[in-house]
Tab-separated table of C-alpha atoms in Angstrom:
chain	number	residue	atom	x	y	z
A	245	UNK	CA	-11.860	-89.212	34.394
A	246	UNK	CA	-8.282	-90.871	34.364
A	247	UNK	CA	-8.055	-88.582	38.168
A	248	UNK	CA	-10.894	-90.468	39.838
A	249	UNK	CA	-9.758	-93.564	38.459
A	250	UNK	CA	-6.724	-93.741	39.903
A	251	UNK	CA	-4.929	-93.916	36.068
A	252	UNK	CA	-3.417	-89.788	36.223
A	253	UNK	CA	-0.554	-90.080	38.467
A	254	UNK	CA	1.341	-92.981	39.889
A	255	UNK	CA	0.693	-95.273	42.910
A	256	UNK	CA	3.207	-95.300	45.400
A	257	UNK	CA	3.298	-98.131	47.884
A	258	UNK	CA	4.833	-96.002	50.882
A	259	UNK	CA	1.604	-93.743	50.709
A	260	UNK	CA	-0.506	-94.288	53.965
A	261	UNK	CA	-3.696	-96.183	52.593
A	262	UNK	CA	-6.591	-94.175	52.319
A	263	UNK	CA	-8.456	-96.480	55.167
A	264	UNK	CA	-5.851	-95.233	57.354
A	265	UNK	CA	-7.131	-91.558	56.766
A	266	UNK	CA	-10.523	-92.818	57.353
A	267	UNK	CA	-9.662	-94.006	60.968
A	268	UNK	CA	-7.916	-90.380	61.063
A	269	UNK	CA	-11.111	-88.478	59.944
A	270	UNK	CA	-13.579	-90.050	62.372
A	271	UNK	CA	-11.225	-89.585	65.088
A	272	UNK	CA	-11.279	-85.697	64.126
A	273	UNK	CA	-15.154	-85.932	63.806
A	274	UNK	CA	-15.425	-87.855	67.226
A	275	UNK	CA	-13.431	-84.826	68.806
A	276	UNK	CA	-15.131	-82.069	67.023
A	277	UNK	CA	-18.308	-83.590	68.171
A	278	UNK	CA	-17.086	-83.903	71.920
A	279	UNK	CA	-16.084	-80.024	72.254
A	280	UNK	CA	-19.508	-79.225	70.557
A	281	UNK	CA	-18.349	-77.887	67.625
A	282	UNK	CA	-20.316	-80.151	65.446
A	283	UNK	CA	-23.437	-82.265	65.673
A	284	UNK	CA	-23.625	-86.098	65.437
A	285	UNK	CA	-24.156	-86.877	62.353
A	286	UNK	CA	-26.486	-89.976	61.406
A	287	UNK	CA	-24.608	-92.825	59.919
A	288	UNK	CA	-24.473	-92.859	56.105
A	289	UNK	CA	-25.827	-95.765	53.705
A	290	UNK	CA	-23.027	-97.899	52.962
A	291	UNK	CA	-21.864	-97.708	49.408
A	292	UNK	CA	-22.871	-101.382	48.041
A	293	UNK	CA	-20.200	-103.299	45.064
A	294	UNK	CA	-23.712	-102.292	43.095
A	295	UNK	CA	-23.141	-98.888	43.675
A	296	UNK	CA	-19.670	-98.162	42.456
A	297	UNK	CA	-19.439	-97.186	38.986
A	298	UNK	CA	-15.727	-98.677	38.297
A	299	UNK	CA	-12.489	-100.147	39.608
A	300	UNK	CA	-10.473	-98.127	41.677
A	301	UNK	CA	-6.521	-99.034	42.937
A	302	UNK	CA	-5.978	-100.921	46.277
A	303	UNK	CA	-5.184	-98.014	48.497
A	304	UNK	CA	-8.185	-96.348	47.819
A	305	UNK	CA	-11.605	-96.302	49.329
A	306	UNK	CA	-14.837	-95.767	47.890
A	307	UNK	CA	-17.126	-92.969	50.512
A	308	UNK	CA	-19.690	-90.832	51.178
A	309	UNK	CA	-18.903	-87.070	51.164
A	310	UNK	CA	-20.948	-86.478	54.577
A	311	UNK	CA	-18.059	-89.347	55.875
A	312	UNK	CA	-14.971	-87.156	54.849
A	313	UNK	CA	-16.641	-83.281	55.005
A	314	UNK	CA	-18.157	-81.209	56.620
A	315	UNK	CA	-21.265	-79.633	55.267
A	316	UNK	CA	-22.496	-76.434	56.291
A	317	UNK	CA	-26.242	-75.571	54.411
A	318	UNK	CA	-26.343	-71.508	53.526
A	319	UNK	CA	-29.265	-69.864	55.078
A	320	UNK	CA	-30.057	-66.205	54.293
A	321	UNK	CA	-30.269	-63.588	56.355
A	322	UNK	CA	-32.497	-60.803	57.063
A	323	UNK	CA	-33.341	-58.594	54.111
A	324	UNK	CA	-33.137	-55.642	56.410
A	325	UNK	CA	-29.600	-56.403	57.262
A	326	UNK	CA	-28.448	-56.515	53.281
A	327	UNK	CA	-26.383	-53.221	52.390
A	328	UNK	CA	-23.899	-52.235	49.375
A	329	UNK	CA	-21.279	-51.661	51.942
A	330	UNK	CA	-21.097	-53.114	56.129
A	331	UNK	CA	-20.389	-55.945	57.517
A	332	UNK	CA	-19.461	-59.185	55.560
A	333	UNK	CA	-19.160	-60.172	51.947
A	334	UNK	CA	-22.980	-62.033	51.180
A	335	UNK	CA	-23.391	-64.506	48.513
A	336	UNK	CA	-26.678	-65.875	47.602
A	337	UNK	CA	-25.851	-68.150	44.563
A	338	UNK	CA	-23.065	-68.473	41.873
A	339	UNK	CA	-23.411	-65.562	40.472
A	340	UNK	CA	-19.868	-64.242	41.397
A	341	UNK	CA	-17.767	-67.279	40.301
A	342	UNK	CA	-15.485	-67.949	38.522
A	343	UNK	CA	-13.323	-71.074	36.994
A	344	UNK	CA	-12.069	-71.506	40.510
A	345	UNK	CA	-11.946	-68.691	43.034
A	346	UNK	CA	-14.972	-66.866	44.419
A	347	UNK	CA	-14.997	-63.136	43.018
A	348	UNK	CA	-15.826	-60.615	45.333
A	349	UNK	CA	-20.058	-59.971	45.893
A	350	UNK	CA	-21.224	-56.431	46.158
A	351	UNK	CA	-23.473	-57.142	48.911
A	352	UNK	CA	-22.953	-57.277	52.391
A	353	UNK	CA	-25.085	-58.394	55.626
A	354	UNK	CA	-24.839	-56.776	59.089
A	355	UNK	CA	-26.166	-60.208	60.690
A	356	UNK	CA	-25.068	-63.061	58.606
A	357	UNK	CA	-26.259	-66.752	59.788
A	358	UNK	CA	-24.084	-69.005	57.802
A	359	UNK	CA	-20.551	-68.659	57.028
A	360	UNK	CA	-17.891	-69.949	55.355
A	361	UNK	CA	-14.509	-70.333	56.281
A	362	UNK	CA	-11.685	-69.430	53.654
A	363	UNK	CA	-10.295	-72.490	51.897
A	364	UNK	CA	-14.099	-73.964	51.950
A	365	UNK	CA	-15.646	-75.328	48.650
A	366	UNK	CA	-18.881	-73.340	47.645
A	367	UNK	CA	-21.281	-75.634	45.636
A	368	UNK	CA	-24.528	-74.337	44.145
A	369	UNK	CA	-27.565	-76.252	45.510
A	370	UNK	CA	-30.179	-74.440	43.780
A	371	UNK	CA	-30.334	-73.705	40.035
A	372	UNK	CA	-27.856	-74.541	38.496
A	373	UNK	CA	-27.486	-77.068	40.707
A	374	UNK	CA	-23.658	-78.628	40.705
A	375	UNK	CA	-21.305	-75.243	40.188
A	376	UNK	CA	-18.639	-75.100	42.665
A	377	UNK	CA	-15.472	-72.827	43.577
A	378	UNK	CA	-13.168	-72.239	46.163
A	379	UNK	CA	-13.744	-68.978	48.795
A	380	UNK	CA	-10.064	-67.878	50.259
A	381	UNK	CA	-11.936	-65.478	53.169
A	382	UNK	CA	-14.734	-65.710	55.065
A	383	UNK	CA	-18.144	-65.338	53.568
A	384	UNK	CA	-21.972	-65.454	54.145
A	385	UNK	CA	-24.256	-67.858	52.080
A	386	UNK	CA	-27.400	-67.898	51.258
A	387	UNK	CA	-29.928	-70.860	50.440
A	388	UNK	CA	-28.383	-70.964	46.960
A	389	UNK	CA	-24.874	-72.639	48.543
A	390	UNK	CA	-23.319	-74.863	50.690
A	391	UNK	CA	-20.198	-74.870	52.255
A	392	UNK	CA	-18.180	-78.036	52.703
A	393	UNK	CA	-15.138	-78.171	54.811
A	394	UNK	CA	-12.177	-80.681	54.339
A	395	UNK	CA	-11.173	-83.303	57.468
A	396	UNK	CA	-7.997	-85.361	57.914
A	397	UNK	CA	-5.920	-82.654	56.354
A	398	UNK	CA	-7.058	-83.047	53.208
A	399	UNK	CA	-6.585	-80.493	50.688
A	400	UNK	CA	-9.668	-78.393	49.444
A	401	UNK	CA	-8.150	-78.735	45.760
A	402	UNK	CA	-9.110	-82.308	45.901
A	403	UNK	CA	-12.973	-81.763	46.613
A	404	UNK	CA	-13.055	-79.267	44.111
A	405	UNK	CA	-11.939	-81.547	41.352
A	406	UNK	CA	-13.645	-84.685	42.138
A	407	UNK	CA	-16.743	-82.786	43.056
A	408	UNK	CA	-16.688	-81.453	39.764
A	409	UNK	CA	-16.313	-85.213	38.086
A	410	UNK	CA	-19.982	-86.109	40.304
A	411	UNK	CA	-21.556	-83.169	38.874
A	412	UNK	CA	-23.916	-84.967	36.603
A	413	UNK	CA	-25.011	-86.972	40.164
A	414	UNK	CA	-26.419	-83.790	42.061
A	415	UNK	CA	-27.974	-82.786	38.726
A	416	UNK	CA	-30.083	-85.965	37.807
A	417	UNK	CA	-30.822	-86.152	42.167
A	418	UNK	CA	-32.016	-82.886	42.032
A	419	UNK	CA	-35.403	-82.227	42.749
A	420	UNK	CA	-38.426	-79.469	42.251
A	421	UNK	CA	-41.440	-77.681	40.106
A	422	UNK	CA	-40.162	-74.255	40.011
A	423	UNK	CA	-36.501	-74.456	40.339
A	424	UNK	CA	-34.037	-77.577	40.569
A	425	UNK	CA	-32.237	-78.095	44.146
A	426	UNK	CA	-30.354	-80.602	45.727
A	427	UNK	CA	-30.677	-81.302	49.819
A	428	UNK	CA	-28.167	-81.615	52.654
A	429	UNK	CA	-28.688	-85.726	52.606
A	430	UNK	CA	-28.311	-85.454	48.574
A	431	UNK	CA	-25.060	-83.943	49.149
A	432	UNK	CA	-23.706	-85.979	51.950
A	433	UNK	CA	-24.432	-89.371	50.349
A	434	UNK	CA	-22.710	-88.376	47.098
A	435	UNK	CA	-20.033	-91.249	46.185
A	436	UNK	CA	-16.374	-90.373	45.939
A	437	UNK	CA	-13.019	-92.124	45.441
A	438	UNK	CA	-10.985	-91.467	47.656
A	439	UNK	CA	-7.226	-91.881	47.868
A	440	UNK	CA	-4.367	-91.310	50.029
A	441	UNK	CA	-3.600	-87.841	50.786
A	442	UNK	CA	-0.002	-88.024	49.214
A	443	UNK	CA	-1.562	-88.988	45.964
A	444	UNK	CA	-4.330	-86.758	46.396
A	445	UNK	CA	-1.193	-84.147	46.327
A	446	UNK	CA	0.270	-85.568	43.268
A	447	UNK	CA	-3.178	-85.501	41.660
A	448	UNK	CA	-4.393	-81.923	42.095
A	449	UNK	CA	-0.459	-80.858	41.408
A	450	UNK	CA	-0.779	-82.710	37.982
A	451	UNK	CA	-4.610	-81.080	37.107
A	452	UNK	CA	-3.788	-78.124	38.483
A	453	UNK	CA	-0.789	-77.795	35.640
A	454	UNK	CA	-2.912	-79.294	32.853
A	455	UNK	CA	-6.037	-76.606	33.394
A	456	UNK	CA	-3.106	-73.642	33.589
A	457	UNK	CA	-1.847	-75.038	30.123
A	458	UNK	CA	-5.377	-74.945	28.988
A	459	UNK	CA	-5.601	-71.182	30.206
A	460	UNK	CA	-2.649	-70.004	28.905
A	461	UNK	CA	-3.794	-71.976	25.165
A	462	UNK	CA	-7.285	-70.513	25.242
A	463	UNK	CA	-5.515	-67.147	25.861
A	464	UNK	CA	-3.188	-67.757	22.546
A	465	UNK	CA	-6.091	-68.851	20.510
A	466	UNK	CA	-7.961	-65.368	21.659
A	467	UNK	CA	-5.126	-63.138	21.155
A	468	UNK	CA	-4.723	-64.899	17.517
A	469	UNK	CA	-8.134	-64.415	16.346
């Protein structure tokens, strides 16, 4: 919580605002759209002083996730092309995560339809609904996940954190009789803080210290018992 408030690390006045890395980020969408890599993507609901559920510093911006991300909705792929051993690594769900890193699946796909790229954040969009991790290699995904890509040379670590904050916002927008999911338009409109990349750095450098003292105290309390 102190993270997406702004109150974890220090501000630093020479850090290039986060509006400037918003002008950055469309610029990189603009292109990727030109060379037909991406789609247009339909403008976003701006995020009303209604909307924002507390105070953030000066040099950050409140967004959309569609506005700084790329999302990439799994789809699965033929049964007949699911083996035990060829082609690439299949995931259908969250079934092979862990607290941060995808673990390796056991099934594979000989025609896969939507991939991942390594350093993309893998959030579970069917039930549960809100799980996420980090893949470091290419993988295919199923209905169960989406992918979402970083822009602006953001780094991944930051998604994964502040994703995690939101999680209670995909599960109370998520929607179904049989089983709870969450849609592409769910996902994109979700509401982030966003800060300058530099602090971004200092932030995931200071959590990412905090949840390895965690690990290593969990570990000592097992060992003792």
């Amino acid at each position: 919580q102190l993270a997406i408030q702004g109150k974890l690390v220090d501000q630093d006045p020479n850090d290039e605002p986060a509006s400037v890395l918003l002008e950055r980020i469309k610029k990189e969408r603009d292109r990727l759209v030109k060379e037909g890599k991406i789609k247009k993507q339909k403008p976003l609901p701006k995020i009303t002083d209604e909307e924002k559920p507390f105070e953030i510093p000066e040099s950050w911006e409140w967004v959309r996730l569609g506005d700084v991300a790329l999302l990439n909705m799994g789809q699965s792929p033929s049964g007949d092309t699911v083996n035990d051993k060829e082609g690439m690594e299949f995931h259908q769900g969250k079934i092979y995560f862990s607290d941060k890193y995808l673990n390796k699946s056991n099934k594979y796909t000989t025609a896969p339809k939507k991939i991942a790229q390594p350093g993309d954040i893998l959030l579970s969009v069917r039930a549960p609904v809100g799980a996420i991790n980090i893949t470091d290699r290419k993988v295919c995904i199923g209905r169960g996940l989406c992918a979402i890509s970083s822009l602006g040379t953001m780094p991944n670590d930051y998604y994964f954190y502040f994703i995690k904050a939101f999680e209670e916002y995909l599960v109370e927008n998520a929607t179904g009789t049989t089983f709870s999911a969450v849609t592409a338009s769910t996902v994109n409109e979700m509401k982030l803080p966003l800060p300058p990349v530099e602090e971004q750095e200092r932030i995931v450098k200071k959590l990412d210290t905090i949840m390895n003292m965690l690990d290593e105290l969990e570990s000592q309390l097992s060992d003792s018992k």
